[in-house]
Amino acid sequence: MKFVIISNQEWENIYVLTKSQNLLQSSDYLEALQQAQGVQFELYSIQHNGNVIGIFSIVKDHALKGLINTFILDRGPLWINGRGTQEDVELFFNRFNQFFPTGILSRRRIIPELKYNQENKEILDKSGLKLKMLKSYSSIVVDLDKNIDELRAALRGNWRNQLLKAEKYSIDCQWYLHGEYLGWLLSKYLKDKTEKAYRGPSSNFMRLLSN
């Protein structure tokens, strides 16, 4: 298995084929992050036996005028053509460990796009990655092919009650594609963020992401 740097267009062509697309691996997110925080990013294809089987992006952050480098993999890798088997995952993280080694001046932060189970935990352990559980972050995948009754039944009771309450108000949602109410939305976001004192993206980053 090898990693090959690719262009933005090559990335887009493969990204649309992946089976688990997410915001943190999208080019829109990466470009907004670069503008807002001054970080750099690189786009890679994953090749095995001459075939492209997936992609991932790396964000590169620098501290102390570039003396300390941090390589960040968030919600990757993404696989295509039915790949992403246990063997693929093991090969990927073994190669990743060699390709982006840690050292005195080099660090890594990884949020792998993997189900949390014993098999994947063992793969990460064997590749030398240390697990650090963060209770504040998790991802939930919902199968929208199920019918509405199945989806509703799977909700927690308090979520289901909130949904029922909202449905009684007959809320009408309209899409505005050109940012007509972006300023208003960001002002409400900042007010809520200040009042409840939680961490969240800056309004500048949110504005860049919407463009």
CSV table of C-alpha atoms in Angstrom, one decimal, residues 20 22 73 75-79 84-86 88-90 92-93 110-117 119-124 127 129 139 141:
chain,number,residue,atom,x,y,z
A,20,SER,CA,-18.9,7.4,3.9
A,22,ASN,CA,-18.2,13.5,5.8
A,73,LEU,CA,-6.3,13.0,10.3
A,75,ARG,CA,-12.6,11.2,10.0
A,76,GLY,CA,-10.5,9.4,7.5
A,77,PRO,CA,-9.7,7.3,5.5
A,78,LEU,CA,-12.5,7.1,3.0
A,79,TRP,CA,-12.8,3.9,0.9
A,84,GLY,CA,-12.2,-0.8,3.8
A,85,THR,CA,-11.9,-4.4,5.0
A,86,GLN,CA,-10.1,-5.3,8.2
A,88,ASP,CA,-7.2,-2.7,4.3
A,89,VAL,CA,-7.6,-0.8,7.6
A,90,GLU,CA,-4.6,-2.7,9.1
A,92,PHE,CA,-3.5,1.6,6.1
A,93,PHE,CA,-2.6,2.4,9.7
A,110,ILE,CA,-6.2,11.1,14.6
A,111,ILE,CA,-9.9,10.7,14.6
A,112,PRO,CA,-10.2,7.5,12.5
A,113,GLU,CA,-13.3,6.9,10.4
A,114,LEU,CA,-13.8,3.5,12.1
A,115,LYS,CA,-16.4,1.7,14.1
A,116,TYR,CA,-15.3,1.4,17.7
A,117,ASN,CA,-15.0,-2.3,18.3
A,119,GLU,CA,-11.1,-5.6,16.2
A,120,ASN,CA,-10.4,-2.0,15.2
A,121,LYS,CA,-9.0,-1.2,18.6
A,122,GLU,CA,-6.5,-4.1,18.2
A,123,ILE,CA,-5.5,-2.8,14.7
A,124,LEU,CA,-4.8,0.7,16.1
A,127,SER,CA,0.1,0.0,14.5
A,129,LEU,CA,-1.5,4.4,18.0
A,139,SER,CA,-20.4,10.3,15.4
A,141,VAL,CA,-24.6,7.0,11.4
